[in-house]
Each structure stands twice: as C-alpha cells, then as structure tokens.
Short mmCIF file of N, CA and C in Angstrom, two decimals:
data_model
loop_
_atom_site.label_atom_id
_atom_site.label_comp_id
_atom_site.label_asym_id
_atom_site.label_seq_id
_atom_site.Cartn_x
_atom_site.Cartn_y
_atom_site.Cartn_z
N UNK A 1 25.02 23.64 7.54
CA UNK A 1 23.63 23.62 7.16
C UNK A 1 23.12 22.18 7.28
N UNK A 2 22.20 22.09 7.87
CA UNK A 2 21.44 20.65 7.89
C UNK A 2 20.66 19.94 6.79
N UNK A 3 20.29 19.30 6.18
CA UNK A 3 19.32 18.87 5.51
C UNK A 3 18.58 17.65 5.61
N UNK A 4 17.45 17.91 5.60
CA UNK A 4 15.92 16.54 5.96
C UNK A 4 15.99 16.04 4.19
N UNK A 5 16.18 14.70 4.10
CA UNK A 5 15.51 14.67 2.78
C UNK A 5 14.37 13.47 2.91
N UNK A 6 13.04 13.98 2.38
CA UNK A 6 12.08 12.78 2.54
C UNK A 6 11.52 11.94 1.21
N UNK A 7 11.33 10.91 1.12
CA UNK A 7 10.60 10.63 0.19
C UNK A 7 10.09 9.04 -0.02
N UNK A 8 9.54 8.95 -1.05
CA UNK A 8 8.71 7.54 -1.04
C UNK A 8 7.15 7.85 0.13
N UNK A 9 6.60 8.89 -0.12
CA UNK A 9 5.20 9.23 1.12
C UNK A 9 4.50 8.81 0.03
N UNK A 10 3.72 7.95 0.93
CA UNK A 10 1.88 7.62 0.47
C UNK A 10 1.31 8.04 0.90
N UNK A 11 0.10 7.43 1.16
CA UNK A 11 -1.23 7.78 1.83
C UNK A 11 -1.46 6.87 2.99
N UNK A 12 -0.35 6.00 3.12
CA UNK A 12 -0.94 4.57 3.98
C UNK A 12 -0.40 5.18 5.21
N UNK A 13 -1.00 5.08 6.25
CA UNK A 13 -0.15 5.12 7.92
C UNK A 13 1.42 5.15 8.05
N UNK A 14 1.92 6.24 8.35
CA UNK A 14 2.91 6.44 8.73
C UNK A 14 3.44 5.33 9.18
N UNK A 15 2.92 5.18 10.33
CA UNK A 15 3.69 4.01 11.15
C UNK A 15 2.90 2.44 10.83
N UNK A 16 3.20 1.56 10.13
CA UNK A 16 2.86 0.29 9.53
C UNK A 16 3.58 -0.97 9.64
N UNK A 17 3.28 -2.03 9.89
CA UNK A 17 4.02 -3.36 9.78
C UNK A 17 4.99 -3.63 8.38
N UNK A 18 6.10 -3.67 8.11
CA UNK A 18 6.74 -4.22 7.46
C UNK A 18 7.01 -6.18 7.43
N UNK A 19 6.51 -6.68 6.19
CA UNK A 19 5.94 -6.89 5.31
C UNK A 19 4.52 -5.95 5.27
N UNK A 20 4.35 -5.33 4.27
CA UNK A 20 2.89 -4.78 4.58
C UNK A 20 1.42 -6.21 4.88
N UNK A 21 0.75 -5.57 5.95
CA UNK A 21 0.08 -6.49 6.44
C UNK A 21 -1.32 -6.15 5.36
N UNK A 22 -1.99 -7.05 4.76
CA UNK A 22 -3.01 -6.62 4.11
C UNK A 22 -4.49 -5.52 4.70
N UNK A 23 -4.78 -6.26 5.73
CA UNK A 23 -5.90 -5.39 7.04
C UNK A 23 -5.45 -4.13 7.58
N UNK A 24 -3.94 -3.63 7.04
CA UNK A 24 -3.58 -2.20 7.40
C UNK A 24 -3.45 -1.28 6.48
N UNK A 25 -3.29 -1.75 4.75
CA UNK A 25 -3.40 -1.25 4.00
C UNK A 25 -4.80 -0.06 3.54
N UNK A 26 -5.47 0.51 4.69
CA UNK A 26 -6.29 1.20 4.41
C UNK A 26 -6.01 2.72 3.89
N UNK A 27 -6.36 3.34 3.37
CA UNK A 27 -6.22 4.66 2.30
C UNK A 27 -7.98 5.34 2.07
N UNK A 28 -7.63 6.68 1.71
CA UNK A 28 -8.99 7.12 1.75
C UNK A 28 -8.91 6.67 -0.08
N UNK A 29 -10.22 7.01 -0.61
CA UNK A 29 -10.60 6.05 -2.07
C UNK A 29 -10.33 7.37 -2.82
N UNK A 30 -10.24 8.92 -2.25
CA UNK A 30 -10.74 9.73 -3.66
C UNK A 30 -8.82 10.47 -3.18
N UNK A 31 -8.83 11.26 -4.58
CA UNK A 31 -7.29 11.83 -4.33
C UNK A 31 -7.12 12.77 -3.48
N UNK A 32 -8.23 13.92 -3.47
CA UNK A 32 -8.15 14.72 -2.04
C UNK A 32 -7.88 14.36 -0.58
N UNK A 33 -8.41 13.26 -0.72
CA UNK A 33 -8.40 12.38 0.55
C UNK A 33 -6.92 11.63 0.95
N UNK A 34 -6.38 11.57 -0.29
CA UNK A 34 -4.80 10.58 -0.15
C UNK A 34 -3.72 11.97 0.29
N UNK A 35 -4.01 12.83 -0.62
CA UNK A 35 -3.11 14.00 -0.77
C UNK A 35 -2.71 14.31 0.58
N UNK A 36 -4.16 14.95 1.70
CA UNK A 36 -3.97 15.18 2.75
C UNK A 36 -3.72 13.96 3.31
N UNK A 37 -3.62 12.73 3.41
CA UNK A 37 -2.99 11.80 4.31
C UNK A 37 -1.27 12.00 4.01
N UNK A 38 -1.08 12.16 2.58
CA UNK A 38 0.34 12.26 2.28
C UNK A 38 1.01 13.51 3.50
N UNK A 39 0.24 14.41 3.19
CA UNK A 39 0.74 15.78 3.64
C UNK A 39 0.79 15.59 5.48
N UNK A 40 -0.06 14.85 5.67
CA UNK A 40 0.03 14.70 7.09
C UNK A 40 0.92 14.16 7.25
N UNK A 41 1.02 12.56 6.75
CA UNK A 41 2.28 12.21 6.85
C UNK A 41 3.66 12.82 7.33
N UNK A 42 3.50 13.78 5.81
CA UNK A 42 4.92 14.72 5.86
C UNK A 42 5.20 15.74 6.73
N UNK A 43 4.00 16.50 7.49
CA UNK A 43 3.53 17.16 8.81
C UNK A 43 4.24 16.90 10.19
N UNK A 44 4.13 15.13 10.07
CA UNK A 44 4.47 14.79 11.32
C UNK A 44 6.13 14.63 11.59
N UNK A 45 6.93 14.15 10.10
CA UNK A 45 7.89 14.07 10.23
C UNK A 45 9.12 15.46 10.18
N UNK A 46 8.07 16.45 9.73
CA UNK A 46 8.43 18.02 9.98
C UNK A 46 8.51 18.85 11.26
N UNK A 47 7.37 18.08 11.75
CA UNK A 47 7.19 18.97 13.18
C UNK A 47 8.26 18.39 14.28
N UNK A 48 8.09 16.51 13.87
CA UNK A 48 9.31 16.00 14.99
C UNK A 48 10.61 16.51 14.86
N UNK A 49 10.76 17.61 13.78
CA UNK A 49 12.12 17.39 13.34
C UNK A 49 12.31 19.17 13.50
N UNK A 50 11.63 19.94 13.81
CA UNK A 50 11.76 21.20 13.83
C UNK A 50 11.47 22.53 12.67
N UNK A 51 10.97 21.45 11.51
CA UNK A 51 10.49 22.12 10.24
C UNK A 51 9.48 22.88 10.34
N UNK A 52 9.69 23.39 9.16
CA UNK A 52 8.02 24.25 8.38
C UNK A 52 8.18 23.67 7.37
N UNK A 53 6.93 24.23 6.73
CA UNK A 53 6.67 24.61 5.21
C UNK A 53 7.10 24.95 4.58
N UNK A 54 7.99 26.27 5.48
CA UNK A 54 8.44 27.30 4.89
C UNK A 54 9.64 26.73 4.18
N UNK A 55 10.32 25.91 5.36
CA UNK A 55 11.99 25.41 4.57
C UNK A 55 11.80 24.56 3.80
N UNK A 56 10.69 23.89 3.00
CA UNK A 56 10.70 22.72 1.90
C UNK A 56 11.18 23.92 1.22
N UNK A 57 12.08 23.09 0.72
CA UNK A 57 12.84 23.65 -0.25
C UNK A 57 12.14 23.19 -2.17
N UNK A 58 12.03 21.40 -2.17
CA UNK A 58 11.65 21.19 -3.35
C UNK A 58 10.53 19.96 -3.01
N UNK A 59 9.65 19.80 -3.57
CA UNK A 59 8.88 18.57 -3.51
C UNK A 59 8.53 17.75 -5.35
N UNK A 60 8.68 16.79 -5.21
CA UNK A 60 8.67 16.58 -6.51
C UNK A 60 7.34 15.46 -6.36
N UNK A 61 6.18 15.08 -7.22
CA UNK A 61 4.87 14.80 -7.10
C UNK A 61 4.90 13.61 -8.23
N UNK A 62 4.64 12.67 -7.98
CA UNK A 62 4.21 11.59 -9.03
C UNK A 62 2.86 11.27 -8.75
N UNK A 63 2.42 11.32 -10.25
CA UNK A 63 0.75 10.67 -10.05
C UNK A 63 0.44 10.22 -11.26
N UNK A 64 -0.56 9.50 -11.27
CA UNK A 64 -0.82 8.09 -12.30
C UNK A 64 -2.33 9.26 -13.18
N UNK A 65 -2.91 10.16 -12.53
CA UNK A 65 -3.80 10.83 -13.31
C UNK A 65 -4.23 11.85 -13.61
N UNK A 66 -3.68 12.65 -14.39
CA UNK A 66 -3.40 13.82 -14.60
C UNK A 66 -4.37 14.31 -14.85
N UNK A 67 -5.37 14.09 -14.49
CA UNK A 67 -7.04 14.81 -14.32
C UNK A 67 -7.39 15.08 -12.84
N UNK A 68 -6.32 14.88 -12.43
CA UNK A 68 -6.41 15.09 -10.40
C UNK A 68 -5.67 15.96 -10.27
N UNK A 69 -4.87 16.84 -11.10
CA UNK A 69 -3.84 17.28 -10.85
C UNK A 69 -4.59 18.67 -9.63
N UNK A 70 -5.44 19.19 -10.48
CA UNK A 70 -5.95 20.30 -9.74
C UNK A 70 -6.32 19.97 -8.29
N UNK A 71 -6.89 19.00 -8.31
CA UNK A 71 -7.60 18.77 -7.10
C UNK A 71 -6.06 18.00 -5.90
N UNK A 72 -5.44 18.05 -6.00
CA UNK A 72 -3.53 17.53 -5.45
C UNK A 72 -3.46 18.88 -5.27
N UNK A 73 -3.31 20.43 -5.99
CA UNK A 73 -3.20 21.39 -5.90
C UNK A 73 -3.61 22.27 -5.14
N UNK A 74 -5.20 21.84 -5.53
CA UNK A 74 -5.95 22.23 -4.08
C UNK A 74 -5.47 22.16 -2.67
N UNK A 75 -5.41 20.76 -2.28
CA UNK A 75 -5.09 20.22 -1.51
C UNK A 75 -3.69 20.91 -0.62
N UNK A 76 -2.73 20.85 -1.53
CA UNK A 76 -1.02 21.30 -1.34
C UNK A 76 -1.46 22.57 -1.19
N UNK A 77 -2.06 23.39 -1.40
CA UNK A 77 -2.17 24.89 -0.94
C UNK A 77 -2.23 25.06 0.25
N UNK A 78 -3.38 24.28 0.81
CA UNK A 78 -3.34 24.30 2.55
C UNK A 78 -2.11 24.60 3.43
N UNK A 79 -1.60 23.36 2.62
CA UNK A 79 -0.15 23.20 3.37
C UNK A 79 1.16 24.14 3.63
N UNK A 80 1.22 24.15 2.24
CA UNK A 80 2.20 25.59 1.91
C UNK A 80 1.16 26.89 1.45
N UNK A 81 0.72 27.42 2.54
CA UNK A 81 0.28 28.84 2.07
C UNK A 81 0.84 29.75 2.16
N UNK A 82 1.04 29.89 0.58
CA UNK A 82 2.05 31.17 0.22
C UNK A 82 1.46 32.27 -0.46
N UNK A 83 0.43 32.52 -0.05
CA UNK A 83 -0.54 33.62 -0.79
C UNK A 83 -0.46 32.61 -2.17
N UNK A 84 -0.40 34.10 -3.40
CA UNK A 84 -0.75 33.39 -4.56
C UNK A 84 0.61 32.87 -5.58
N UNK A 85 1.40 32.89 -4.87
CA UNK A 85 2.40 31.87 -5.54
C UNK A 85 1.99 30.88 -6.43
N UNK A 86 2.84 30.03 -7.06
CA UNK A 86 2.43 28.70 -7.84
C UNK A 86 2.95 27.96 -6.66
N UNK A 87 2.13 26.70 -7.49
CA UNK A 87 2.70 25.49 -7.06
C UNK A 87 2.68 24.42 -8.04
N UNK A 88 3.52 24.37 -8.69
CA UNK A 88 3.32 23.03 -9.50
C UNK A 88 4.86 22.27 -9.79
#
C-alpha cells in the first residue's frame, strides 16, 4: 500500500523562493479566499501524484478563528463532495 502524507499547506504559492521573499508573500485577505488557495494547493499535489479526494484518508485543520470555522467548511465541501456527510 502506498501512502502520500502532506502537510504544513498555506495559502501562499505552491511554488515560492526559499528564504521567503517578502514581494511573493501574497495571500487572498478573507478566509474563503485562503481555504481555496490551500485546497488548490493540495489539488495540485494530488493530481501530480494520481489522487482523489476520495483517498484522503484524514485532514487535520488549524485555525487561529473559530468564527471562520463555517465559512473553511463551506469552502472544504467543494472539494470533498460527499453528499451530506460531515466534515469537521
């Protein structure tokens, strides 16, 4: 059995200068907007790799404001649409 494990995804460009360069540090400002950059992110390194959705197995979510939570939720539905499953 194979396993992908990913983690440490932001919102910033996949592909970026290490030291982070300040003029590349761009991000969208609201959380809907980061979420789907995250998810794209994680999109691209799924598709190069032969994944779905389907095989995330676990995703684990840190966030600083738990008044966004819904709207992160929103968002993550797109991604994994599993009818009306949870997601949290």
């Amino acid at each position: 059995m194979d396993l992908l494990y990913l983690s440490g995804t932001t919102a910033l460009d996949l592909y970026h200068l290490h030291p982070h360069v300040p003029y590349e540090i761009t991000m969208p400002d609201d959380i809907r907007g980061q979420t789907h950059m995250c998810m794209r992110n994680l999109k691209e390194v799924l598709d190069d790799q032969g994944v779905t959705w389907r095989e995330v197995v676990k995703v684990n979510r840190f966030q600083t404001d738990m008044s966004e939570s819904e709207a992160i939720e929103d968002v993550m539905h797109q991604y994994f649409d599993f009818g009306s499953g949870g997601l949290r």
